[in-house]
């Protein structure tokens, strides 16, 4: 029996790579990149329809993806992780360049003017 796919579609994955410029959002690396869920999917995937949409996904290198899990306080503070019941498009996220963005469902990142860097 084939495994059920619980991650984002190829189209959404491509959108994330384009939006994030092919770089890790935390350190800027272009190596060993993965798709990171800001709100965790949980075991076997989650039922929320937005869990694999662009506003909940970031491009991260494998070391930073592990760092997010090992360092939850700064990860939540930077928006790399989001706590339920918050929805990802309500939480700003800091990128490696120090700028802060709001992410949208359609894969756009909008610069937050006046955000503390």
Coordinates of N, CA, C and O in Angstrom, one line a residue:
X1 N 0.8 -1.2 0.0 CA 0.0 0.0 0.0 C 0.9 1.3 0.0 O 1.9 1.3 0.7
X2 N 0.6 2.2 -0.8 CA 1.3 3.5 -0.9 C 1.1 4.3 0.3 O 0.0 4.4 0.8
X3 N 2.1 5.1 0.7 CA 2.0 6.0 1.8 C 1.2 7.2 1.4 O 1.4 7.7 0.2
X4 N 0.4 7.7 2.3 CA -0.4 8.9 2.0 C 0.6 10.1 2.1 O 1.3 10.2 3.1
X5 N 0.5 11.0 1.1 CA 1.4 12.2 1.1 C 0.7 13.2 2.1 O -0.4 13.6 1.9
X6 N 1.5 13.6 3.0 CA 1.0 14.6 4.0 C 1.7 16.0 3.9 O 1.3 16.9 4.7
X7 N 2.6 16.1 3.0 CA 3.3 17.4 2.9 C 2.7 18.3 1.8 O 1.7 18.0 1.2
X8 N 3.4 19.4 1.5 CA 2.9 20.3 0.5 C 3.0 19.7 -0.9 O 3.8 18.9 -1.1
X9 N 2.2 20.2 -1.8 CA 2.3 19.8 -3.2 C 3.6 20.3 -3.8 O 4.2 21.2 -3.3
X10 N 4.0 19.8 -5.0 CA 5.1 20.2 -5.7 C 5.0 21.7 -6.1 O 6.0 22.5 -6.0
X11 N 3.8 22.1 -6.4 CA 3.6 23.5 -6.8 C 3.8 24.4 -5.6 O 4.5 25.5 -5.8
X12 N 3.4 24.1 -4.4 CA 3.6 24.9 -3.3 C 5.1 24.9 -2.9 O 5.6 25.9 -2.5
X13 N 5.7 23.7 -3.0 CA 7.2 23.7 -2.7 C 7.9 24.6 -3.6 O 8.8 25.3 -3.1
X14 N 7.6 24.6 -4.9 CA 8.3 25.5 -5.8 C 8.1 27.0 -5.5 O 9.0 27.8 -5.6
X15 N 6.9 27.3 -5.0 CA 6.5 28.6 -4.6 C 7.3 29.1 -3.4 O 7.8 30.2 -3.4
X16 N 7.5 28.2 -2.5 CA 8.3 28.5 -1.3 C 9.8 28.7 -1.7 O 10.4 29.7 -1.2
X17 N 10.3 27.9 -2.6 CA 11.7 28.1 -3.0 C 11.9 29.4 -3.7 O 12.9 30.1 -3.4
X18 N 10.9 29.8 -4.5 CA 11.0 31.1 -5.2 C 10.8 32.3 -4.2 O 11.6 33.2 -4.2
X19 N 9.8 32.2 -3.3 CA 9.6 33.3 -2.3 C 10.8 33.5 -1.4 O 11.1 34.6 -1.1
X20 N 11.4 32.4 -1.0 CA 12.5 32.5 0.0 C 13.9 32.6 -0.7 O 14.9 32.6 -0.1
X21 N 13.9 32.7 -2.1 CA 15.1 32.9 -2.8 C 16.1 31.8 -2.8 O 17.3 32.0 -3.0
X22 N 15.6 30.6 -2.5 CA 16.5 29.4 -2.5 C 17.5 29.4 -1.3 O 18.5 28.9 -1.4
X23 N 17.1 30.1 -0.3 CA 18.0 30.3 0.9 C 17.2 30.0 2.2 O 16.0 30.3 2.3
X24 N 17.9 29.5 3.2 CA 17.4 29.3 4.5 C 17.0 30.7 5.1 O 17.7 31.6 5.0
X25 N 15.8 30.7 5.7 CA 15.3 32.0 6.2 C 16.0 32.4 7.5 O 16.0 33.6 7.8
X26 N 16.7 31.5 8.2 CA 17.4 31.8 9.4 C 18.9 32.2 9.1 O 19.3 33.3 9.6
X27 N 19.6 31.4 8.3 CA 21.0 31.7 8.2 C 21.4 32.1 6.8 O 22.6 32.5 6.5
X28 N 20.5 31.9 5.8 CA 20.8 32.3 4.4 C 21.5 31.2 3.6 O 21.9 31.4 2.4
X29 N 21.8 30.0 4.2 CA 22.4 28.9 3.5 C 21.6 28.5 2.2 O 20.4 28.6 2.2
X30 N 22.4 28.0 1.2 CA 21.7 27.4 0.1 C 21.9 25.9 0.0 O 21.6 25.3 -1.0
X31 N 22.4 25.3 1.1 CA 22.7 23.9 1.1 C 21.7 23.1 2.0 O 21.3 23.7 3.0
X32 N 21.5 21.9 1.7 CA 20.7 20.9 2.5 C 19.3 21.6 2.9 O 18.9 21.6 4.1
X33 N 18.6 22.1 2.0 CA 17.4 22.9 2.2 C 16.2 21.9 2.4 O 16.1 20.9 1.7
X34 N 15.3 22.3 3.3 CA 14.1 21.5 3.5 C 12.9 22.5 3.7 O 13.1 23.7 3.8
X35 N 11.7 22.0 3.6 CA 10.5 22.8 3.9 C 10.2 22.6 5.3 O 10.0 21.5 5.8
X36 N 10.1 23.7 6.0 CA 9.8 23.8 7.5 C 8.3 24.2 7.7 O 7.9 25.3 7.1
X37 N 7.6 23.5 8.5 CA 6.2 23.9 8.9 C 6.3 24.8 10.1 O 6.9 24.4 11.2
X38 N 5.8 26.0 10.0 CA 5.8 26.9 11.2 C 4.9 26.4 12.3 O 5.3 26.5 13.5
X39 N 3.7 26.0 11.9 CA 2.8 25.3 12.9 C 3.1 23.8 12.6 O 2.9 23.4 11.5
X40 N 3.5 23.1 13.6 CA 3.8 21.6 13.4 C 2.6 20.9 12.9 O 1.4 21.1 13.3
X41 N 2.9 19.9 12.0 CA 1.8 19.1 11.4 C 1.3 18.0 12.4 O 0.2 17.6 12.4
X42 N 2.2 17.6 13.3 CA 1.9 16.5 14.2 C 2.1 15.2 13.5 O 2.4 15.1 12.4
X43 N 1.8 14.1 14.3 CA 2.1 12.8 13.8 C 1.1 12.5 12.6 O -0.1 12.6 12.8
X44 N 1.6 12.1 11.4 CA 0.8 11.7 10.3 C 0.1 12.8 9.6 O -0.7 12.6 8.8
X45 N 0.5 14.1 9.9 CA -0.2 15.2 9.2 C -1.3 15.8 10.0 O -1.7 15.2 11.0
X46 N -1.7 16.9 9.7 CA -2.8 17.6 10.4 C -4.0 17.8 9.5 O -3.9 17.6 8.3
X47 N -5.1 18.0 10.1 CA -6.4 18.2 9.4 C -6.7 19.6 8.9 O -7.5 19.8 8.1
X48 N -6.0 20.6 9.4 CA -6.2 21.9 9.0 C -5.9 22.1 7.5 O -4.8 21.7 7.1
X49 N -6.8 22.7 6.7 CA -6.6 22.8 5.3 C -5.4 23.7 5.0 O -4.8 23.6 3.9
X50 N -5.0 24.6 5.9 CA -3.9 25.5 5.6 C -2.5 25.0 6.0 O -1.5 25.7 5.8
X51 N -2.4 23.8 6.6 CA -1.2 23.4 7.2 C -0.1 23.3 6.1 O 1.1 23.5 6.5
X52 N -0.4 23.0 4.9 CA 0.6 22.9 3.8 C 0.5 24.0 2.8 O 1.0 23.9 1.7
X53 N 0.0 25.2 3.3 CA -0.1 26.3 2.4 C 1.1 27.2 2.7 O 1.8 27.1 3.7
X54 N 1.4 28.1 1.8 CA 2.6 28.9 1.8 C 2.9 29.7 3.0 O 4.0 29.8 3.5
X55 N 1.8 30.2 3.7 CA 2.0 31.1 4.8 C 2.5 30.3 6.0 O 3.0 30.8 7.0
X56 N 2.4 28.9 6.0 CA 2.8 28.1 7.1 C 4.2 27.4 6.8 O 4.7 26.7 7.6
X57 N 4.7 27.7 5.7 CA 6.0 27.0 5.2 C 7.1 28.0 5.0 O 6.9 29.1 4.6
X58 N 8.3 27.5 5.4 CA 9.5 28.3 5.2 C 10.6 27.4 4.6 O 10.6 26.2 4.9
X59 N 11.5 28.0 4.0 CA 12.7 27.2 3.5 C 13.8 27.3 4.6 O 14.1 28.4 5.1
X60 N 14.3 26.2 5.0 CA 15.3 26.1 6.0 C 16.3 25.0 5.7 O 15.9 24.0 5.2
X61 N 17.5 25.3 6.1 CA 18.6 24.2 5.9 C 18.3 23.2 7.0 O 17.7 23.5 8.1
X62 N 18.8 22.0 6.9 CA 18.6 21.0 7.9 C 19.1 21.4 9.2 O 18.4 21.2 10.2
X63 N 20.3 22.0 9.4 CA 20.8 22.4 10.7 C 19.8 23.4 11.4 O 19.5 23.3 12.6
X64 N 19.4 24.4 10.6 CA 18.4 25.4 11.2 C 17.1 24.8 11.5 O 16.5 25.1 12.5
X65 N 16.6 23.8 10.7 CA 15.4 23.2 11.0 C 15.4 22.5 12.3 O 14.5 22.6 13.1
X66 N 16.6 21.8 12.6 CA 16.7 21.2 13.9 C 16.9 22.2 15.0 O 16.4 22.0 16.1
X67 N 17.6 23.3 14.7 CA 17.7 24.4 15.7 C 16.4 24.9 16.1 O 16.2 25.2 17.3
X68 N 15.4 25.1 15.2 CA 14.1 25.6 15.5 C 13.5 24.7 16.6 O 12.8 25.2 17.5
X69 N 13.6 23.4 16.5 CA 13.0 22.5 17.5 C 13.8 22.5 18.8 O 13.2 22.4 19.9
X70 N 15.1 22.7 18.8 CA 15.9 22.7 20.0 C 15.9 24.0 20.7 O 16.3 24.1 21.9
X71 N 15.4 25.1 20.0 CA 15.4 26.5 20.6 C 14.0 27.1 20.4 O 13.9 28.1 19.6
X72 N 13.0 26.6 21.0 CA 11.7 27.1 20.7 C 11.4 28.5 21.1 O 10.8 29.2 20.3
X73 N 12.0 29.0 22.2 CA 11.7 30.4 22.5 C 12.1 31.4 21.5 O 11.3 32.2 21.0
X74 N 13.4 31.4 21.0 CA 13.7 32.3 20.0 C 13.1 32.0 18.6 O 12.8 32.9 17.8
X75 N 12.7 30.8 18.4 CA 12.1 30.4 17.2 C 10.6 30.9 17.1 O 10.2 31.4 16.1
X76 N 9.9 30.9 18.2 CA 8.6 31.5 18.3 C 8.7 33.0 18.2 O 7.9 33.7 17.5
X77 N 9.7 33.6 18.8 CA 9.9 35.0 18.8 C 10.2 35.6 17.5 O 9.8 36.7 17.1
X78 N 10.9 34.8 16.6 CA 11.2 35.3 15.3 C 10.1 34.9 14.2 O 10.2 35.2 13.1
X79 N 9.1 34.1 14.7 CA 8.0 33.7 13.8 C 8.4 32.5 12.9 O 7.6 32.1 12.1
X80 N 9.5 31.9 13.2 CA 9.9 30.6 12.5 C 9.0 29.5 12.9 O 8.8 28.5 12.2
X81 N 8.5 29.6 14.1 CA 7.5 28.6 14.6 C 6.3 29.4 15.1 O 6.4 30.6 15.5
X82 N 5.1 28.8 15.0 CA 3.9 29.5 15.4 C 3.1 28.5 16.3 O 2.9 27.4 16.0
X83 N 2.6 29.1 17.4 CA 1.9 28.3 18.4 C 0.4 28.3 18.0 O -0.2 29.3 17.6
X84 N -0.2 27.1 18.1 CA -1.7 27.1 18.0 C -2.3 27.8 19.2 O -1.7 27.8 20.2
X85 N -3.4 28.5 19.1 CA -4.3 28.5 18.0 C -4.0 29.7 17.0 O -4.9 29.9 16.1
X86 N -2.9 30.3 17.1 CA -2.6 31.3 16.1 C -2.5 30.7 14.7 O -2.2 29.5 14.5
X87 N -2.8 31.5 13.7 CA -2.7 31.1 12.3 C -1.5 31.8 11.7 O -1.2 33.0 12.0
X88 N -0.7 31.1 10.9 CA 0.6 31.7 10.4 C 0.5 33.0 9.7 O 1.4 33.8 9.8
X89 N -0.6 33.3 9.0 CA -0.6 34.6 8.3 C -0.8 35.8 9.3 O -0.7 37.0 8.9
X90 N -1.0 35.5 10.6 CA -1.2 36.5 11.6 C 0.2 36.8 12.3 O 0.2 37.7 13.1
X91 N 1.2 36.0 12.0 CA 2.4 36.1 12.8 C 3.6 36.5 11.8 O 3.8 35.8 10.8
X92 N 4.2 37.6 12.1 CA 5.3 38.0 11.3 C 6.5 37.1 11.5 O 6.7 36.5 12.5
X93 N 7.4 37.1 10.4 CA 8.6 36.2 10.4 C 9.8 37.0 10.0 O 9.8 37.8 9.1
X94 N 10.9 36.8 10.8 CA 12.2 37.5 10.5 C 13.0 36.6 9.6 O 13.1 35.4 9.8
X95 N 13.5 37.2 8.5 CA 14.4 36.5 7.6 C 15.9 36.7 7.9 O 16.2 37.6 8.7
X96 N 16.7 36.0 7.2 CA 18.2 36.1 7.5 C 18.7 37.5 7.3 O 19.7 37.8 7.9
X97 N 18.1 38.2 6.4 CA 18.6 39.6 6.1 C 18.2 40.6 7.2 O 18.4 41.8 7.2
X98 N 17.5 40.1 8.3 CA 17.0 40.9 9.4 C 15.7 41.6 9.2 O 15.1 42.2 10.1
X99 N 15.2 41.5 7.9 CA 13.8 42.1 7.7 C 12.7 41.2 8.2 O 12.9 40.0 8.2
X100 N 11.6 41.9 8.5 CA 10.4 41.2 9.0 C 9.3 41.2 7.9 O 9.1 42.3 7.4
X101 N 8.7 40.1 7.7 CA 7.7 39.9 6.7 C 6.4 39.3 7.2 O 6.5 38.6 8.2
X102 N 5.3 39.6 6.6 CA 4.1 38.8 6.8 C 3.9 38.0 5.5 O 4.0 38.4 4.4
X103 N 3.6 36.7 5.8 CA 3.5 35.7 4.7 C 2.0 35.5 4.3 O 1.2 35.5 5.2
X104 N 1.7 35.3 3.1 CA 0.3 35.1 2.6 C 0.1 33.7 2.1 O 1.1 33.1 1.7
X105 N -1.1 33.3 2.0 CA -1.5 32.0 1.5 C -1.0 31.8 0.1 O -0.7 30.7 -0.3
X106 N -1.0 32.9 -0.7 CA -0.7 32.8 -2.1 C 0.8 32.8 -2.4 O 1.3 32.9 -3.5
X107 N 1.6 32.8 -1.3 CA 3.1 32.7 -1.5 C 3.8 34.1 -1.6 O 5.0 34.1 -1.9
X108 N 3.2 35.1 -1.2 CA 3.8 36.4 -1.2 C 4.3 36.7 0.2 O 3.7 36.4 1.2
X109 N 5.5 37.4 0.3 CA 5.9 37.9 1.5 C 5.9 39.4 1.5 O 6.5 40.0 0.5
X110 N 5.2 40.1 2.4 CA 5.1 41.5 2.4 C 6.0 42.1 3.6 O 5.8 41.7 4.7
X111 N 6.8 43.0 3.2 CA 7.7 43.6 4.2 C 6.9 44.4 5.2 O 6.0 45.1 4.8
X112 N 7.2 44.2 6.5 CA 6.5 44.9 7.5 C 7.3 46.2 7.8 O 8.4 46.1 8.3
X113 N 6.8 47.3 7.5 CA 7.5 48.6 7.6 C 7.5 49.0 9.1 O 6.4 48.9 9.8
X114 N 8.6 49.4 9.6 CA 8.7 49.8 11.0 C 8.9 48.6 12.0 O 8.8 48.9 13.2
X115 N 9.1 47.4 11.5 CA 9.2 46.3 12.4 C 10.6 46.4 13.0 O 11.6 46.8 12.5
X116 N 10.7 46.0 14.3 CA 12.0 46.0 15.0 C 12.8 44.8 14.5 O 12.4 43.7 14.4
X117 N 14.1 45.2 14.1 CA 15.0 44.2 13.5 C 16.0 43.7 14.5 O 16.5 44.3 15.3

